[in-house]
Amino acid sequence: MISSRNADAGFASSRKIESDPASSFLKVLLLIAQSALIVAGFLWLAPADGFRNPDLARIVVFHVPCSIVASIASTVATVYAVIYLAKRRPSDDIKSRTAFAIGLLLWVLTTVTGAIFAKVQWGAYWNWDIKEKSILMLLLINIAYFALRSAIDNPNKQAAIAAAYAIFAMAAVPALTYLLPNSTPDTLHPKGVITTKEGLDAHYKIVLWSGVLCLTGVFVWAMRIQVRLEELALRVQKSKSTSRGAKVVITELGP
Amino acid sequence: MTDVSISTDEQKLDTTAARLNEPKTASWVTCAWEIFRKDIRVELRTRYALGSVALFSVTTVVMMAAALSGAPVKTEVKAALIWVVLLFAALSGLARAFVREEEAGTAQSLRLTAPATAVYAGKLLFNLALVFTVEAITVPLFSVFMPIPGVRYDLFIPILIAGGWGLAAAATFVAAMIAQTTSGKSALFAIVSFPVLMPLLMAAVQGTAGAFSQVATFEARALADIGQLSIYGVVMTTASLLLFEYVWHD
Amino acid sequence: MIPLMLVPLIVWVAVWGYMWTLDRKVRALAAEVDARDTEESDR
């Protein structure tokens, strides 16, 4: 017994951590790129003309990428919810749940940066613009998703009901964003600002869209870490329940 | 002899196959209708949901009117208030359709005997009846305690119908989900259903404000809101029918 | 501008460092679980 225990310890410490040079390079690149973008956002970009506080208006190059990647996260989460209901693999539920969690964080960041910008530009933190309404709805749906999950014990039921709610709630979101705007126009979020020539200054567009790329990288990386961790936990749980229990030690009883 | 027996077996298979291929719709509709009828019968006997919903409605309207008696209230605010009361009053009773089944233990037998979508349809019909009853109690009360001059009922009533349908459709689906949670059902019902009901609430309040406003442009906009509410109702009912079996069956 | 810029910059580097460390730890954990699994099967 003693010798095998030593072998245990020896095994774990001598095994090399699986490190993939390509992914490490990408992660370091992400660090440099995003840092460069932050510096550029403050030092390279000119203060925005036409805004009430030209200096603080820079926050728009963070607010917009946040909202775009948050939408991506919510979409990914809903897609995995659909896949889970079709295939019923626990790993799909883990991916859906993780994407919702990261999405919630990103939506909160979007709302906070948007509120700061709104206060500086228009004097009020909240204005009930149609996009603001939809973000509020998305925030509430994300929170309700986790509230619902925490109230169901059986893991299979939890996953199935959560996935069904996610799809159901996401079906209601376009109702707000596409039906209602006919009556309450997009006053604070004019169309085409970030894509057309007449919109934001070219330098702003570069920083903004590069920001979208970097933030997407952060999202993908965070997903992979969290999903890997949860799948490990699932594996360990499964092996514990299927292991042969206490190892029987056969002691020789000498004559 | 052998030939005759084989053909008899074939005949038996044919009739069985014929029975299996019979249109299922007739029995589906019967199923849903039976569930609805049973729920109505039980409800009329105990008057539990009806009582609590009616009482909630009366109390809330009276309290609101008392609180606002001194101050002049704009019609847009009254439009919002009436929908807040409708929403909360309805939510206090809409979960019963499923929670009662789970608590009484009858849910399992329902799962085994009826197709999932028929269960949803039956419960939806019951909840529709409940919502329309709430509206029938709340709206007259409102006009007594917080009167609004010149209401365009030809706009207001379609809003109540379309909005009521969307409310019942979404709430029935959510009720089925939270009936299977272990605790905190009423709070969870509100938390989970409100985000989904936001588009409904906004369209309904805007349309109602238009019906109350006596201004031509707002009244015209109320027609668009009726359309939006109907679309919402259709989308929610369809989504519920498609997703219900994942919520209902294991 | 520079002091205002340092805030998100430091936050970002800290977040990145946290993710990097977490990544390493999860990979190590995965290796350990794999090792334990092969030991189980070897036994």
Coordinates of C-alpha atoms in Angstrom, one line a residue:
Chain A
M1 CA 0.0 0.0 0.0
I2 CA 2.7 2.4 0.9
S3 CA 4.6 1.9 -2.3
S4 CA 1.5 2.4 -4.4
R5 CA 0.8 5.7 -2.6
N6 CA 4.2 7.0 -3.4
A7 CA 3.7 6.0 -7.0
D8 CA 0.5 8.1 -7.0
A9 CA 2.3 11.2 -5.9
G10 CA 5.2 10.6 -8.2
F11 CA 2.9 10.1 -11.1
A12 CA 1.0 13.4 -10.7
S13 CA 4.0 15.6 -10.2
S14 CA 6.1 14.1 -12.9
R15 CA 3.4 14.3 -15.6
K16 CA 3.8 17.3 -17.9
I17 CA 0.9 19.8 -18.1
E18 CA -0.5 19.6 -21.6
S19 CA 0.3 23.0 -23.1
D20 CA -0.3 23.8 -26.7
P21 CA 2.1 26.4 -28.1
A22 CA -0.3 27.7 -30.7
S23 CA -3.1 28.4 -28.2
S24 CA -0.6 30.0 -25.8
F25 CA 0.6 32.3 -28.6
L26 CA -3.0 33.3 -29.3
K27 CA -3.7 34.1 -25.7
V28 CA -0.6 36.3 -25.4
L29 CA -1.5 37.9 -28.7
L30 CA -5.0 38.6 -27.2
L31 CA -3.3 40.3 -24.1
I32 CA -1.2 42.5 -26.4
A33 CA -4.0 43.3 -28.8
Q34 CA -6.6 44.3 -26.2
S35 CA -4.0 46.3 -24.2
A36 CA -3.0 48.1 -27.4
L37 CA -6.7 48.9 -28.1
I38 CA -7.2 50.3 -24.6
V39 CA -4.2 52.6 -25.1
A40 CA -5.3 53.5 -28.6
G41 CA -8.8 54.3 -27.3
F42 CA -7.5 56.9 -24.9
L43 CA -4.4 58.2 -26.6
W44 CA -4.7 57.7 -30.4
L45 CA -8.4 58.5 -30.9
A46 CA -9.3 62.1 -31.1
P47 CA -12.0 63.4 -28.8
A48 CA -15.3 62.8 -30.5
D49 CA -16.7 65.9 -32.2
G50 CA -20.4 66.5 -31.9
F51 CA -20.7 64.8 -28.5
R52 CA -21.4 66.8 -25.4
N53 CA -18.4 65.4 -23.6
P54 CA -16.0 64.5 -26.4
D55 CA -13.4 62.9 -24.1
L56 CA -15.8 60.5 -22.3
A57 CA -17.6 59.7 -25.5
R58 CA -14.8 57.2 -26.1
I59 CA -16.6 54.7 -24.0
V60 CA -18.7 54.0 -27.0
V61 CA -15.8 51.9 -28.4
F62 CA -16.2 49.6 -25.4
H63 CA -20.0 49.8 -25.1
V64 CA -20.7 48.6 -28.7
P65 CA -18.3 45.6 -28.8
C66 CA -19.7 44.6 -25.4
S67 CA -23.3 44.5 -26.8
I68 CA -22.3 42.7 -30.0
V69 CA -20.4 39.9 -28.2
A70 CA -23.1 39.7 -25.6
S71 CA -25.6 39.0 -28.4
I72 CA -23.2 36.4 -29.8
A73 CA -23.1 34.8 -26.4
S74 CA -26.9 34.8 -26.0
T75 CA -27.2 33.3 -29.5
V76 CA -24.7 30.6 -28.8
A77 CA -26.4 29.8 -25.5
T78 CA -29.8 29.4 -27.2
V79 CA -28.3 27.3 -30.0
Y80 CA -26.8 24.9 -27.4
A81 CA -30.2 24.8 -25.6
V82 CA -31.8 23.6 -28.9
I83 CA -29.0 21.0 -29.4
Y84 CA -29.4 19.8 -25.8
L85 CA -33.1 19.2 -26.2
A86 CA -32.4 17.3 -29.4
K87 CA -29.4 15.2 -28.3
R88 CA -29.7 15.3 -24.5
R89 CA -25.9 15.3 -23.9
P90 CA -24.8 16.9 -20.6
S91 CA -21.9 18.6 -22.3
D92 CA -24.4 20.7 -24.4
D93 CA -26.2 21.8 -21.3
I94 CA -22.9 22.8 -19.8
K95 CA -22.1 24.9 -22.9
S96 CA -25.5 26.5 -22.9
R97 CA -25.4 27.4 -19.2
T98 CA -21.8 28.8 -19.5
A99 CA -22.7 30.9 -22.5
F100 CA -25.7 32.3 -20.6
A101 CA -23.5 33.2 -17.6
I102 CA -20.9 35.0 -19.7
G103 CA -23.7 36.6 -21.7
L104 CA -25.2 37.9 -18.4
L105 CA -21.9 39.4 -17.4
L106 CA -21.5 41.1 -20.8
W107 CA -25.0 42.4 -20.8
V108 CA -24.4 43.9 -17.4
L109 CA -21.2 45.6 -18.7
T110 CA -23.1 46.8 -21.8
T111 CA -25.9 48.3 -19.6
V112 CA -23.4 50.0 -17.2
T113 CA -21.2 51.5 -20.0
G114 CA -24.4 52.6 -21.8
A115 CA -25.8 54.2 -18.7
I116 CA -22.5 56.1 -18.1
F117 CA -22.6 57.3 -21.7
A118 CA -26.3 58.3 -21.5
K119 CA -25.7 60.3 -18.3
V120 CA -22.8 62.2 -19.8
Q121 CA -24.5 62.8 -23.2
W122 CA -28.1 63.3 -22.3
G123 CA -28.1 63.8 -18.6
A124 CA -30.0 60.7 -17.5
Y125 CA -28.9 57.2 -16.8
W126 CA -31.9 55.6 -18.4
N127 CA -34.2 56.8 -21.1
W128 CA -36.5 53.9 -22.2
D129 CA -35.2 53.9 -25.7
I130 CA -36.3 50.7 -27.5
K131 CA -32.8 49.1 -27.4
E132 CA -32.6 49.9 -23.7
K133 CA -35.9 48.2 -23.2
S134 CA -34.7 45.1 -25.0
I135 CA -31.5 45.0 -23.0
L136 CA -33.5 45.2 -19.8
M137 CA -35.6 42.3 -21.1
L138 CA -32.5 40.2 -21.9
L139 CA -31.0 41.0 -18.5
L140 CA -34.2 39.9 -16.7
I141 CA -34.4 36.7 -18.9
N142 CA -30.8 35.8 -18.0
I143 CA -31.4 36.3 -14.3
A144 CA -34.7 34.4 -14.4
Y145 CA -32.8 31.5 -16.2
F146 CA -30.5 31.0 -13.3
A147 CA -33.3 31.5 -10.7
L148 CA -35.2 28.8 -12.5
R149 CA -32.2 26.4 -12.6
S150 CA -31.5 26.9 -8.9
A151 CA -35.0 25.9 -8.0
I152 CA -35.0 22.4 -9.7
D153 CA -33.0 19.6 -8.0
N154 CA -33.1 16.8 -10.5
P155 CA -30.2 17.6 -13.0
N156 CA -31.9 16.2 -16.1
K157 CA -35.1 18.1 -15.4
Q158 CA -33.1 21.2 -14.6
A159 CA -31.3 21.1 -17.9
A160 CA -34.5 20.3 -19.9
I161 CA -36.7 23.0 -18.3
A162 CA -33.9 25.6 -18.5
A163 CA -33.3 24.9 -22.2
A164 CA -37.0 25.1 -22.9
Y165 CA -37.3 28.4 -21.0
A166 CA -34.3 29.8 -22.8
I167 CA -35.8 29.0 -26.3
F168 CA -39.2 30.3 -25.2
A169 CA -37.9 33.5 -23.8
M170 CA -35.6 34.2 -26.8
A171 CA -38.6 33.8 -29.0
A172 CA -40.2 36.7 -27.2
V173 CA -37.3 39.0 -27.6
P174 CA -37.7 39.8 -31.3
A175 CA -41.3 40.8 -30.4
L176 CA -39.9 43.7 -28.5
T177 CA -37.1 44.6 -30.8
Y178 CA -38.8 44.3 -34.1
L179 CA -42.6 44.8 -33.5
L180 CA -42.6 47.7 -31.1
P181 CA -40.1 50.0 -32.8
N182 CA -42.8 51.0 -35.2
S183 CA -44.3 53.0 -32.4
T184 CA -41.2 54.0 -30.4
P185 CA -38.5 54.8 -32.8
D186 CA -34.8 54.2 -32.1
T187 CA -34.1 57.7 -30.8
L188 CA -30.9 57.1 -28.9
H189 CA -29.4 54.3 -31.1
P190 CA -29.5 55.7 -34.6
K191 CA -29.0 53.2 -37.4
G192 CA -25.8 52.8 -39.4
V193 CA -23.6 54.8 -37.1
I194 CA -21.0 52.0 -36.8
T195 CA -21.1 50.7 -40.3
T196 CA -21.7 53.6 -42.8
K197 CA -19.3 56.3 -44.0
E198 CA -21.5 59.0 -42.5
G199 CA -21.3 57.4 -39.1
L200 CA -18.5 57.4 -36.7
D201 CA -15.0 58.6 -37.6
A202 CA -12.8 55.9 -39.3
H203 CA -10.4 55.6 -36.4
Y204 CA -13.3 55.0 -34.1
K205 CA -14.6 52.3 -36.4
I206 CA -11.2 50.5 -36.4
V207 CA -10.9 50.5 -32.7
L208 CA -14.5 49.5 -32.3
W209 CA -14.4 46.5 -34.7
S210 CA -11.0 45.3 -33.4
G211 CA -12.6 45.5 -30.0
V212 CA -15.3 43.2 -31.2
L213 CA -12.7 40.7 -32.4
C214 CA -10.7 40.8 -29.1
L215 CA -13.8 40.5 -27.0
T216 CA -15.0 37.5 -29.0
G217 CA -11.6 35.9 -28.3
V218 CA -12.1 36.5 -24.6
F219 CA -15.6 35.0 -24.8
V220 CA -14.3 31.9 -26.6
W221 CA -11.4 31.4 -24.2
A222 CA -13.6 31.9 -21.1
M223 CA -16.1 29.4 -22.5
R224 CA -13.4 26.8 -23.1
I225 CA -12.0 27.1 -19.6
Q226 CA -15.3 26.9 -17.8
V227 CA -16.7 24.1 -20.0
R228 CA -13.5 22.1 -19.5
L229 CA -13.7 22.6 -15.8
E230 CA -17.4 21.5 -15.6
E231 CA -16.9 18.5 -17.8
L232 CA -14.0 17.4 -15.5
A233 CA -16.2 17.8 -12.5
L234 CA -18.8 15.6 -14.2
R235 CA -16.2 13.0 -15.1
V236 CA -14.9 12.9 -11.5
Q237 CA -18.4 12.6 -10.2
K238 CA -19.2 9.8 -12.5
S239 CA -16.0 7.9 -11.8
K240 CA -16.6 8.3 -8.0
S241 CA -20.1 6.7 -8.3
T242 CA -18.9 3.9 -10.5
S243 CA -15.7 3.1 -8.7
R244 CA -15.6 -0.1 -6.8
G245 CA -15.9 1.6 -3.4
A246 CA -13.4 1.0 -0.7
K247 CA -10.4 -0.9 -2.0
V248 CA -10.3 -4.2 -0.4
V249 CA -7.0 -4.9 1.2
I250 CA -6.2 -8.5 1.5
T251 CA -3.9 -9.1 4.4
E252 CA -2.2 -12.4 4.6
L253 CA -2.8 -14.0 7.8
G254 CA 0.2 -16.1 8.4
P255 CA 0.0 -19.4 9.9
Chain B
M1 CA -57.7 -24.3 -43.6
T2 CA -54.3 -22.6 -43.2
D3 CA -55.1 -20.1 -45.9
V4 CA -58.3 -19.1 -44.2
S5 CA -56.5 -18.5 -40.9
I6 CA -53.8 -16.5 -42.5
S7 CA -56.3 -14.2 -44.2
T8 CA -58.2 -13.8 -40.9
D9 CA -54.9 -12.7 -39.2
E10 CA -54.3 -10.3 -42.1
Q11 CA -57.8 -8.9 -41.7
K12 CA -57.1 -8.4 -38.0
L13 CA -53.8 -6.6 -38.8
D14 CA -55.6 -4.5 -41.4
T15 CA -58.3 -3.3 -39.0
T16 CA -55.7 -2.6 -36.3
A17 CA -53.6 -0.7 -38.7
A18 CA -56.7 1.2 -39.9
R19 CA -57.6 2.1 -36.4
L20 CA -54.0 3.4 -35.7
N21 CA -54.1 5.4 -38.8
E22 CA -57.4 7.1 -37.9
P23 CA -57.0 10.9 -37.6
K24 CA -55.7 11.6 -34.2
T25 CA -57.1 15.1 -34.2
A26 CA -60.5 14.1 -33.1
S27 CA -59.2 12.5 -29.9
W28 CA -56.7 15.3 -29.3
V29 CA -59.4 17.9 -29.3
T30 CA -61.5 15.7 -27.0
C31 CA -58.6 15.3 -24.7
A32 CA -57.9 19.0 -24.5
W33 CA -61.6 19.8 -24.0
E34 CA -62.0 17.2 -21.3
I35 CA -59.0 18.7 -19.4
F36 CA -60.6 22.1 -19.7
R37 CA -64.0 20.9 -18.6
K38 CA -62.6 19.0 -15.6
D39 CA -60.6 22.1 -14.4
I40 CA -63.7 24.3 -14.8
R41 CA -65.8 21.9 -12.8
V42 CA -63.3 21.6 -10.0
E43 CA -62.9 25.4 -10.0
L44 CA -66.6 26.1 -9.8
R45 CA -66.8 23.7 -6.9
T46 CA -64.0 25.1 -4.8
R47 CA -63.8 28.6 -6.3
Y48 CA -60.2 28.8 -5.0
A49 CA -58.5 30.6 -7.9
L50 CA -61.6 32.6 -8.8
G51 CA -61.9 33.8 -5.2
S52 CA -58.3 34.8 -4.7
V53 CA -58.1 36.5 -8.1
A54 CA -61.3 38.5 -7.7
L55 CA -60.4 39.5 -4.1
F56 CA -56.9 40.6 -5.3
S57 CA -58.4 42.7 -8.1
V58 CA -61.0 44.4 -5.8
T59 CA -58.5 45.2 -3.1
T60 CA -55.8 46.5 -5.4
V61 CA -58.1 48.8 -7.4
V62 CA -59.6 50.2 -4.2
M63 CA -56.2 50.7 -2.6
M64 CA -54.9 52.4 -5.7
A65 CA -57.9 54.7 -6.0
A66 CA -57.6 55.6 -2.3
A67 CA -53.9 56.3 -2.6
L68 CA -54.5 58.5 -5.7
S69 CA -57.7 60.2 -4.6
G70 CA -56.1 63.5 -3.9
A71 CA -54.0 63.8 -7.0
P72 CA -55.2 64.2 -10.6
V73 CA -54.0 61.2 -12.6
K74 CA -53.3 61.4 -16.3
T75 CA -55.0 58.9 -18.6
E76 CA -51.7 57.4 -19.7
V77 CA -51.0 56.6 -16.1
K78 CA -54.4 55.0 -15.6
A79 CA -53.8 52.9 -18.7
A80 CA -50.6 51.6 -17.1
L81 CA -52.2 51.1 -13.8
I82 CA -55.1 49.0 -15.1
W83 CA -52.6 46.6 -16.8
V84 CA -50.4 46.3 -13.7
V85 CA -53.5 45.3 -11.8
L86 CA -54.6 42.8 -14.5
L87 CA -51.1 41.3 -14.6
F88 CA -50.7 40.9 -10.9
A89 CA -54.2 39.6 -10.3
A90 CA -53.9 37.2 -13.2
L91 CA -50.5 35.9 -12.1
S92 CA -51.9 35.2 -8.6
G93 CA -54.2 32.6 -10.1
L94 CA -52.7 31.4 -13.4
A95 CA -50.2 29.0 -11.8
R96 CA -52.9 27.0 -10.1
A97 CA -53.8 25.0 -13.2
F98 CA -50.5 23.2 -12.9
V99 CA -49.5 23.6 -9.3
R100 CA -52.8 21.9 -8.2
E101 CA -52.1 18.9 -10.4
E102 CA -48.5 18.5 -9.1
E103 CA -49.5 18.9 -5.5
A104 CA -52.5 16.6 -5.7
G105 CA -50.3 14.0 -7.5
T106 CA -52.7 13.8 -10.5
A107 CA -50.0 15.2 -12.8
Q108 CA -48.4 11.8 -13.4
S109 CA -51.6 10.1 -14.5
L110 CA -52.2 13.1 -16.8
R111 CA -48.8 12.6 -18.3
L112 CA -49.6 9.0 -19.1
T113 CA -53.0 9.4 -20.5
A114 CA -53.0 12.6 -22.5
P115 CA -50.7 13.9 -25.2
A116 CA -48.6 16.8 -24.0
T117 CA -49.9 19.4 -26.4
A118 CA -53.5 18.5 -25.5
V119 CA -52.6 19.1 -21.8
Y120 CA -51.3 22.6 -22.7
A121 CA -54.3 23.4 -24.8
G122 CA -56.7 22.3 -22.1
K123 CA -54.9 24.3 -19.4
L124 CA -54.6 27.3 -21.8
L125 CA -58.4 27.3 -22.3
F126 CA -58.9 27.3 -18.5
N127 CA -56.4 30.1 -18.0
L128 CA -58.0 32.1 -20.8
A129 CA -61.3 31.8 -19.0
L130 CA -59.6 33.0 -15.8
V131 CA -58.0 36.0 -17.5
F132 CA -61.2 37.1 -19.1
T133 CA -63.0 36.8 -15.8
V134 CA -60.3 38.9 -14.2
E135 CA -60.7 41.5 -16.9
A136 CA -64.5 41.4 -16.6
I137 CA -64.2 42.2 -12.8
T138 CA -61.3 44.7 -13.0
V139 CA -62.4 47.0 -15.9
P140 CA -65.8 47.9 -14.5
L141 CA -64.3 48.4 -11.0
F142 CA -61.7 50.7 -12.6
S143 CA -64.4 52.8 -14.4
V144 CA -66.1 53.2 -11.0
F145 CA -63.1 54.1 -8.9
M146 CA -60.9 55.8 -11.5
P147 CA -63.2 56.9 -14.2
I148 CA -61.9 57.7 -17.7
P149 CA -64.0 59.9 -20.0
G150 CA -64.5 59.0 -23.6
V151 CA -63.1 55.5 -23.8
R152 CA -63.0 54.0 -27.3
Y153 CA -64.4 50.6 -26.4
D154 CA -64.1 49.4 -29.9
L155 CA -60.3 49.7 -29.4
F156 CA -60.2 48.8 -25.8
I157 CA -62.0 45.6 -25.9
P158 CA -59.9 44.0 -28.7
I159 CA -56.8 45.1 -26.7
L160 CA -58.2 43.3 -23.7
I161 CA -58.9 40.2 -25.7
A162 CA -55.6 40.1 -27.6
G163 CA -53.6 41.0 -24.6
G164 CA -55.5 38.5 -22.4
W165 CA -54.8 35.7 -24.9
G166 CA -51.0 36.5 -25.0
L167 CA -50.9 36.7 -21.2
A168 CA -52.7 33.3 -20.8
A169 CA -50.5 31.7 -23.4
A170 CA -47.2 32.8 -21.9
A171 CA -48.3 32.3 -18.3
T172 CA -49.6 28.8 -18.9
F173 CA -46.2 27.7 -20.3
V174 CA -44.3 29.3 -17.4
A175 CA -46.7 27.8 -14.9
A176 CA -46.0 24.3 -16.2
M177 CA -42.3 24.9 -15.6
I178 CA -42.5 26.4 -12.1
A179 CA -45.0 23.8 -10.9
Q180 CA -42.0 21.4 -11.1
T181 CA -39.7 23.4 -8.9
T182 CA -39.2 22.6 -5.3
S183 CA -39.8 25.9 -3.5
G184 CA -40.6 29.5 -3.9
K185 CA -43.1 29.0 -6.6
S186 CA -45.1 32.2 -6.5
A187 CA -42.0 34.5 -6.4
L188 CA -40.4 32.4 -9.2
F189 CA -43.5 32.6 -11.3
A190 CA -43.3 36.4 -11.3
I191 CA -39.5 36.4 -11.9
V192 CA -39.6 34.0 -14.8
S193 CA -42.7 35.3 -16.6
F194 CA -42.2 39.1 -16.3
P195 CA -39.3 39.3 -18.9
V196 CA -41.3 37.3 -21.3
L197 CA -44.4 39.5 -20.7
M198 CA -42.6 42.8 -21.2
P199 CA -43.4 43.2 -24.9
L200 CA -47.1 42.3 -24.2
L201 CA -47.2 44.8 -21.3
M202 CA -45.7 47.6 -23.4
A203 CA -47.9 47.1 -26.4
A204 CA -51.0 46.7 -24.2
V205 CA -50.4 49.9 -22.2
Q206 CA -49.6 51.9 -25.3
G207 CA -52.7 50.7 -27.0
T208 CA -54.9 51.3 -23.9
A209 CA -53.5 54.8 -23.5
G210 CA -54.4 55.4 -27.1
A211 CA -58.0 54.1 -26.6
F212 CA -58.3 56.4 -23.6
S213 CA -56.6 59.4 -25.1
Q214 CA -59.3 60.8 -27.4
V215 CA -56.5 61.8 -29.8
A216 CA -56.8 60.6 -33.4
T217 CA -53.1 59.7 -33.9
F218 CA -52.9 57.7 -30.7
E219 CA -56.1 55.9 -31.5
A220 CA -54.7 55.0 -34.8
R221 CA -51.6 53.7 -33.2
A222 CA -53.8 51.6 -30.9
L223 CA -54.8 49.6 -34.0
A224 CA -51.2 48.8 -34.6
D225 CA -50.9 47.7 -31.0
I226 CA -53.8 45.3 -31.4
G227 CA -52.0 43.8 -34.3
Q228 CA -48.8 43.5 -32.3
L229 CA -50.6 41.9 -29.4
S230 CA -52.2 39.3 -31.7
I231 CA -48.8 38.5 -33.2
Y232 CA -47.4 38.1 -29.7
G233 CA -50.2 35.8 -28.8
V234 CA -49.7 33.6 -31.9
V235 CA -45.9 33.5 -31.3
M236 CA -46.3 32.6 -27.7
T237 CA -48.9 29.9 -28.3
T238 CA -46.9 28.3 -31.1
A239 CA -43.7 28.4 -29.1
S240 CA -45.5 26.9 -26.1
L241 CA -47.0 24.1 -28.1
L242 CA -43.6 23.2 -29.7
L243 CA -41.7 23.3 -26.4
F244 CA -44.3 22.0 -24.0
E245 CA -43.4 18.3 -24.2
Y246 CA -39.8 19.1 -23.1
V247 CA -41.2 20.8 -20.0
W248 CA -43.9 18.2 -19.3
H249 CA -42.3 14.8 -20.0
D250 CA -39.0 13.6 -18.5
Chain C
M1 CA -6.2 61.0 -20.0
I2 CA -3.4 58.7 -18.9
P3 CA -4.7 58.0 -15.4
L4 CA -8.2 57.3 -16.8
M5 CA -6.6 54.9 -19.3
L6 CA -4.7 53.0 -16.6
V7 CA -7.9 51.8 -14.9
P8 CA -9.3 49.6 -17.7
L9 CA -5.7 48.6 -18.7
I10 CA -4.9 47.3 -15.2
V11 CA -8.3 45.7 -15.0
W12 CA -7.8 44.0 -18.3
V13 CA -4.3 42.7 -17.5
A14 CA -5.5 41.4 -14.2
V15 CA -8.5 39.6 -15.8
W16 CA -6.2 38.1 -18.4
G17 CA -3.7 36.9 -15.8
Y18 CA -6.6 35.3 -13.8
M19 CA -7.8 33.5 -16.9
W20 CA -4.3 32.4 -17.8
T21 CA -3.8 30.9 -14.3
L22 CA -7.2 29.3 -14.3
D23 CA -6.4 27.8 -17.7
R24 CA -3.2 26.3 -16.4
K25 CA -4.9 24.9 -13.3
V26 CA -7.7 23.3 -15.2
R27 CA -5.2 21.7 -17.6
A28 CA -3.2 20.3 -14.7
L29 CA -6.4 19.0 -13.1
A30 CA -7.4 17.4 -16.4
A31 CA -4.0 15.7 -16.6
E32 CA -4.4 14.5 -13.0
V33 CA -7.8 13.0 -13.7
D34 CA -6.5 11.4 -16.8
A35 CA -3.6 9.9 -14.8
R36 CA -6.0 8.6 -12.2
D37 CA -8.2 7.1 -14.8
T38 CA -5.3 5.2 -16.5
E39 CA -4.2 4.0 -13.1
E40 CA -7.7 2.7 -12.3
S41 CA -7.8 0.9 -15.6
D42 CA -4.2 -0.4 -15.2
R43 CA -5.1 -1.8 -11.8

